[in-house]
PDB file of C-alpha atoms in Angstrom:
ATOM      1  CA  UNK A 123      56.629  73.853 157.557  1.00 50.00           C
ATOM      2  CA  UNK A 124      58.804  71.862 159.905  1.00 53.00           C
ATOM      3  CA  UNK A 125      61.321  69.589 158.265  1.00 62.00           C
ATOM      4  CA  UNK A 126      64.263  67.770 159.650  1.00 61.00           C
ATOM      5  CA  UNK A 127      67.740  68.628 158.392  1.00 65.00           C
ATOM      6  CA  UNK A 128      69.669  65.420 157.818  1.00 68.00           C
ATOM      7  CA  UNK A 129      73.033  66.898 156.841  1.00 68.00           C
ATOM      8  CA  UNK A 130      75.929  68.179 158.899  1.00 80.00           C
ATOM      9  CA  UNK A 131      76.000  71.677 160.336  1.00 90.00           C
ATOM     10  CA  UNK A 132      78.621  72.599 157.707  1.00 89.00           C
ATOM     11  CA  UNK A 133      76.273  71.326 154.974  1.00 90.00           C
ATOM     12  CA  UNK A 134      73.479  73.413 156.464  1.00 90.00           C
ATOM     13  CA  UNK A 135      75.635  76.566 156.560  1.00 92.00           C
ATOM     14  CA  UNK A 136      76.564  76.013 152.903  1.00 93.00           C
ATOM     15  CA  UNK A 137      72.913  75.493 151.968  1.00 93.00           C
ATOM     16  CA  UNK A 138      71.823  78.657 153.815  1.00 94.00           C
ATOM     17  CA  UNK A 139      74.633  80.645 152.176  1.00 95.00           C
ATOM     18  CA  UNK A 140      73.574  79.307 148.765  1.00 96.00           C
ATOM     19  CA  UNK A 141      70.009  80.529 149.397  1.00 96.00           C
ATOM     20  CA  UNK A 142      71.249  83.959 150.490  1.00 96.00           C
ATOM     21  CA  UNK A 143      73.547  84.197 147.455  1.00 97.00           C
ATOM     22  CA  UNK A 144      70.670  83.211 145.179  1.00 97.00           C
ATOM     23  CA  UNK A 145      68.462  85.900 146.717  1.00 97.00           C
ATOM     24  CA  UNK A 146      71.158  88.552 146.158  1.00 96.00           C
ATOM     25  CA  UNK A 147      71.503  87.403 142.546  1.00 97.00           C
ATOM     26  CA  UNK A 148      67.710  87.451 142.106  1.00 97.00           C
ATOM     27  CA  UNK A 149      67.552  90.972 143.532  1.00 95.00           C
ATOM     28  CA  UNK A 150      70.099  92.164 140.996  1.00 96.00           C
ATOM     29  CA  UNK A 151      68.335  90.520 138.067  1.00 97.00           C
ATOM     30  CA  UNK A 152      64.914  91.868 139.084  1.00 96.00           C
ATOM     31  CA  UNK A 153      66.398  95.336 139.597  1.00 95.00           C
ATOM     32  CA  UNK A 154      67.807  95.174 136.063  1.00 96.00           C
ATOM     33  CA  UNK A 155      64.454  94.016 134.674  1.00 96.00           C
ATOM     34  CA  UNK A 156      62.600  96.795 136.494  1.00 95.00           C
ATOM     35  CA  UNK A 157      65.056  99.411 135.192  1.00 95.00           C
ATOM     36  CA  UNK A 158      64.525  98.230 131.639  1.00 96.00           C
ATOM     37  CA  UNK A 159      60.742  98.181 132.044  1.00 95.00           C
ATOM     38  CA  UNK A 160      60.880 101.678 133.562  1.00 95.00           C
ATOM     39  CA  UNK A 161      62.939 102.904 130.630  1.00 94.00           C
ATOM     40  CA  UNK A 162      60.613 101.389 128.029  1.00 94.00           C
ATOM     41  CA  UNK A 163      57.603 102.943 129.794  1.00 93.00           C
ATOM     42  CA  UNK A 164      59.297 106.330 130.151  1.00 93.00           C
ATOM     43  CA  UNK A 165      59.220 106.144 133.944  1.00 95.00           C
ATOM     44  CA  UNK A 166      61.857 106.562 136.617  1.00 95.00           C
ATOM     45  CA  UNK A 167      62.581 103.460 138.704  1.00 94.00           C
ATOM     46  CA  UNK A 168      60.845 104.934 141.757  1.00 95.00           C
ATOM     47  CA  UNK A 169      57.826 105.892 139.633  1.00 96.00           C
ATOM     48  CA  UNK A 170      57.444 102.266 138.530  1.00 95.00           C
ATOM     49  CA  UNK A 171      57.812 101.089 142.125  1.00 94.00           C
ATOM     50  CA  UNK A 172      55.121 103.547 143.240  1.00 95.00           C
ATOM     51  CA  UNK A 173      52.796 102.506 140.425  1.00 94.00           C
ATOM     52  CA  UNK A 174      53.324  98.835 141.230  1.00 93.00           C
ATOM     53  CA  UNK A 175      52.476  99.466 144.883  1.00 94.00           C
ATOM     54  CA  UNK A 176      49.267 101.253 143.894  1.00 95.00           C
ATOM     55  CA  UNK A 177      48.241  98.424 141.569  1.00 92.00           C
ATOM     56  CA  UNK A 178      49.109  95.750 144.140  1.00 92.00           C
ATOM     57  CA  UNK A 179      47.724  97.359 147.300  1.00 93.00           C
ATOM     58  CA  UNK A 180      45.053  99.650 145.888  1.00 93.00           C
ATOM     59  CA  UNK A 181      44.288 103.322 146.430  1.00 94.00           C
ATOM     60  CA  UNK A 182      45.991 105.098 149.303  1.00 94.00           C
ATOM     61  CA  UNK A 183      46.935 108.539 150.519  1.00 93.00           C
ATOM     62  CA  UNK A 184      50.208 110.251 149.593  1.00 94.00           C
ATOM     63  CA  UNK A 185      51.583 110.071 153.162  1.00 92.00           C
ATOM     64  CA  UNK A 186      50.923 106.340 153.484  1.00 93.00           C
ATOM     65  CA  UNK A 187      52.429 105.810 150.039  1.00 95.00           C
ATOM     66  CA  UNK A 188      55.559 107.754 151.017  1.00 95.00           C
ATOM     67  CA  UNK A 189      55.932 105.656 154.180  1.00 91.00           C
ATOM     68  CA  UNK A 190      55.506 102.410 152.230  1.00 91.00           C
ATOM     69  CA  UNK A 191      58.186 103.460 149.759  1.00 92.00           C
ATOM     70  CA  UNK A 192      60.480 104.961 152.394  1.00 90.00           C
ATOM     71  CA  UNK A 193      60.383 108.371 150.727  1.00 92.00           C
ATOM     72  CA  UNK A 194      60.348 111.888 152.126  1.00 93.00           C
ATOM     73  CA  UNK A 195      56.944 113.547 151.523  1.00 91.00           C
ATOM     74  CA  UNK A 196      58.511 116.194 149.244  1.00 92.00           C
ATOM     75  CA  UNK A 197      60.075 113.442 147.113  1.00 94.00           C
ATOM     76  CA  UNK A 198      56.717 111.671 147.019  1.00 95.00           C
ATOM     77  CA  UNK A 199      55.097 114.846 145.709  1.00 94.00           C
ATOM     78  CA  UNK A 200      57.540 114.897 142.784  1.00 95.00           C
ATOM     79  CA  UNK A 201      56.897 111.227 142.015  1.00 96.00           C
ATOM     80  CA  UNK A 202      53.133 111.741 142.092  1.00 96.00           C
ATOM     81  CA  UNK A 203      53.373 114.867 139.929  1.00 96.00           C
ATOM     82  CA  UNK A 204      55.329 112.919 137.275  1.00 96.00           C
ATOM     83  CA  UNK A 205      52.887 110.005 137.389  1.00 96.00           C
ATOM     84  CA  UNK A 206      49.908 112.364 137.230  1.00 96.00           C
ATOM     85  CA  UNK A 207      51.402 114.311 134.316  1.00 95.00           C
ATOM     86  CA  UNK A 208      51.958 111.036 132.439  1.00 94.00           C
ATOM     87  CA  UNK A 209      48.390 109.887 133.075  1.00 95.00           C
ATOM     88  CA  UNK A 210      49.537 106.928 135.202  1.00 96.00           C
ATOM     89  CA  UNK A 211      47.543 107.837 138.330  1.00 96.00           C
ATOM     90  CA  UNK A 212      44.323 109.523 139.352  1.00 94.00           C
ATOM     91  CA  UNK A 213      44.002 111.799 142.365  1.00 92.00           C
ATOM     92  CA  UNK A 214      40.643 111.932 144.099  1.00 89.00           C
ATOM     93  CA  UNK A 215      39.396 113.593 147.254  1.00 85.00           C
ATOM     94  CA  UNK A 216      39.217 111.255 150.228  1.00 77.00           C
ATOM     95  CA  UNK A 217      35.494 110.799 150.965  1.00 79.00           C
ATOM     96  CA  UNK A 218      36.294 110.453 154.688  1.00 78.00           C
ATOM     97  CA  UNK A 219      38.337 113.683 154.785  1.00 77.00           C
ATOM     98  CA  UNK A 220      37.722 116.178 151.985  1.00 77.00           C
ATOM     99  CA  UNK A 221      41.045 117.916 152.762  1.00 79.00           C
ATOM    100  CA  UNK A 222      42.984 114.743 151.953  1.00 81.00           C
ATOM    101  CA  UNK A 223      43.478 112.958 148.653  1.00 89.00           C
ATOM    102  CA  UNK A 224      43.518 109.345 147.556  1.00 94.00           C
ATOM    103  CA  UNK A 225      45.871 108.157 144.832  1.00 95.00           C
ATOM    104  CA  UNK A 226      44.961 105.261 142.529  1.00 94.00           C
ATOM    105  CA  UNK A 227      46.563 103.738 139.464  1.00 94.00           C
ATOM    106  CA  UNK A 228      44.858 104.764 136.245  1.00 94.00           C
ATOM    107  CA  UNK A 229      43.067 101.637 135.031  1.00 88.00           C
ATOM    108  CA  UNK A 230      43.597 102.440 131.371  1.00 87.00           C
ATOM    109  CA  UNK A 231      47.421 102.655 131.701  1.00 87.00           C
ATOM    110  CA  UNK A 232      48.507  99.793 133.979  1.00 77.00           C
ATOM    111  CA  UNK A 233      48.383  97.243 131.160  1.00 84.00           C
ATOM    112  CA  UNK A 234      51.036  99.172 129.234  1.00 88.00           C
ATOM    113  CA  UNK A 235      53.633  98.584 131.919  1.00 87.00           C
ATOM    114  CA  UNK A 236      52.620  95.085 132.850  1.00 83.00           C
ATOM    115  CA  UNK A 237      52.716  94.005 129.221  1.00 91.00           C
ATOM    116  CA  UNK A 238      56.448  94.699 129.399  1.00 94.00           C
ATOM    117  CA  UNK A 239      56.699  92.013 132.087  1.00 94.00           C
ATOM    118  CA  UNK A 240      54.999  89.378 129.907  1.00 94.00           C
ATOM    119  CA  UNK A 241      58.263  87.581 129.101  1.00 95.00           C
ATOM    120  CA  UNK A 242      59.099  87.242 132.785  1.00 96.00           C
ATOM    121  CA  UNK A 243      55.554  86.175 133.638  1.00 95.00           C
ATOM    122  CA  UNK A 244      55.642  83.479 130.952  1.00 96.00           C
ATOM    123  CA  UNK A 245      58.963  82.225 132.302  1.00 97.00           C
ATOM    124  CA  UNK A 246      57.560  82.132 135.836  1.00 97.00           C
ATOM    125  CA  UNK A 247      54.542  80.154 134.631  1.00 97.00           C
ATOM    126  CA  UNK A 248      56.906  77.630 133.051  1.00 98.00           C
ATOM    127  CA  UNK A 249      59.077  77.429 136.183  1.00 98.00           C
ATOM    128  CA  UNK A 250      56.063  77.028 138.492  1.00 97.00           C
ATOM    129  CA  UNK A 251      54.626  74.267 136.303  1.00 98.00           C
ATOM    130  CA  UNK A 252      57.594  72.096 137.345  1.00 98.00           C
ATOM    131  CA  UNK A 253      56.684  72.183 141.050  1.00 98.00           C
ATOM    132  CA  UNK A 254      53.943  70.355 142.922  1.00 98.00           C
ATOM    133  CA  UNK A 255      51.233  72.278 144.757  1.00 97.00           C
ATOM    134  CA  UNK A 256      52.933  71.455 148.072  1.00 97.00           C
ATOM    135  CA  UNK A 257      56.294  72.677 146.798  1.00 97.00           C
ATOM    136  CA  UNK A 258      54.706  75.883 145.503  1.00 98.00           C
ATOM    137  CA  UNK A 259      53.156  76.437 148.938  1.00 97.00           C
ATOM    138  CA  UNK A 260      56.615  76.114 150.554  1.00 97.00           C
ATOM    139  CA  UNK A 261      58.141  78.484 147.992  1.00 97.00           C
ATOM    140  CA  UNK A 262      55.340  81.000 148.447  1.00 97.00           C
ATOM    141  CA  UNK A 263      55.735  80.870 152.232  1.00 97.00           C
ATOM    142  CA  UNK A 264      59.510  81.326 151.957  1.00 97.00           C
ATOM    143  CA  UNK A 265      59.188  84.287 149.603  1.00 97.00           C
ATOM    144  CA  UNK A 266      56.504  85.951 151.762  1.00 97.00           C
ATOM    145  CA  UNK A 267      58.633  85.504 154.902  1.00 97.00           C
ATOM    146  CA  UNK A 268      61.702  86.831 153.089  1.00 97.00           C
ATOM    147  CA  UNK A 269      59.777  89.889 151.870  1.00 95.00           C
ATOM    148  CA  UNK A 270      58.551  90.526 155.424  1.00 96.00           C
ATOM    149  CA  UNK A 271      62.119  90.233 156.758  1.00 97.00           C
ATOM    150  CA  UNK A 272      63.193  92.780 154.141  1.00 94.00           C
ATOM    151  CA  UNK A 273      60.386  95.150 155.164  1.00 90.00           C
ATOM    152  CA  UNK A 274      61.361  94.861 158.842  1.00 94.00           C
ATOM    153  CA  UNK A 275      65.038  95.441 158.047  1.00 94.00           C
ATOM    154  CA  UNK A 276      64.190  98.511 155.943  1.00 88.00           C
ATOM    155  CA  UNK A 277      61.964  99.881 158.711  1.00 87.00           C
ATOM    156  CA  UNK A 278      64.765  99.395 161.234  1.00 91.00           C
ATOM    157  CA  UNK A 279      67.025 101.551 159.060  1.00 89.00           C
ATOM    158  CA  UNK A 280      64.419 104.303 158.646  1.00 79.00           C
TER     159      UNK A 280
END
């Protein structure tokens, strides 16, 4: 992903600032969307974030989940209790350590939440259809690197 910048250093600074501003704006819009989805599903924002992590990354233990979300273990217990009470997760014994548990998203409920994102997903499909495969690869790389930078920055603040 090496390209040559042909503009002036001032042009480059403006372009970088525009990207950063766009990312801040995107963060705000996605936060608003997630809040509305949470509300429609009867979940707290952090509950939706936890559920999304379980769907995306698969079953995990409560301690690992708390670390991933940057939550205190006692807070994680409350989140998991709410999700369990609502039928959003399943708790199983860890086959490797019977004293531990594994948390997984309930397969029969995930579609309820993700159906609420259908408008956004349709819009993303339309947006992505306007880019070439090479451009999508660059965008995907940029987003993955940005997410990793965010994870590292969050960990540094922990």
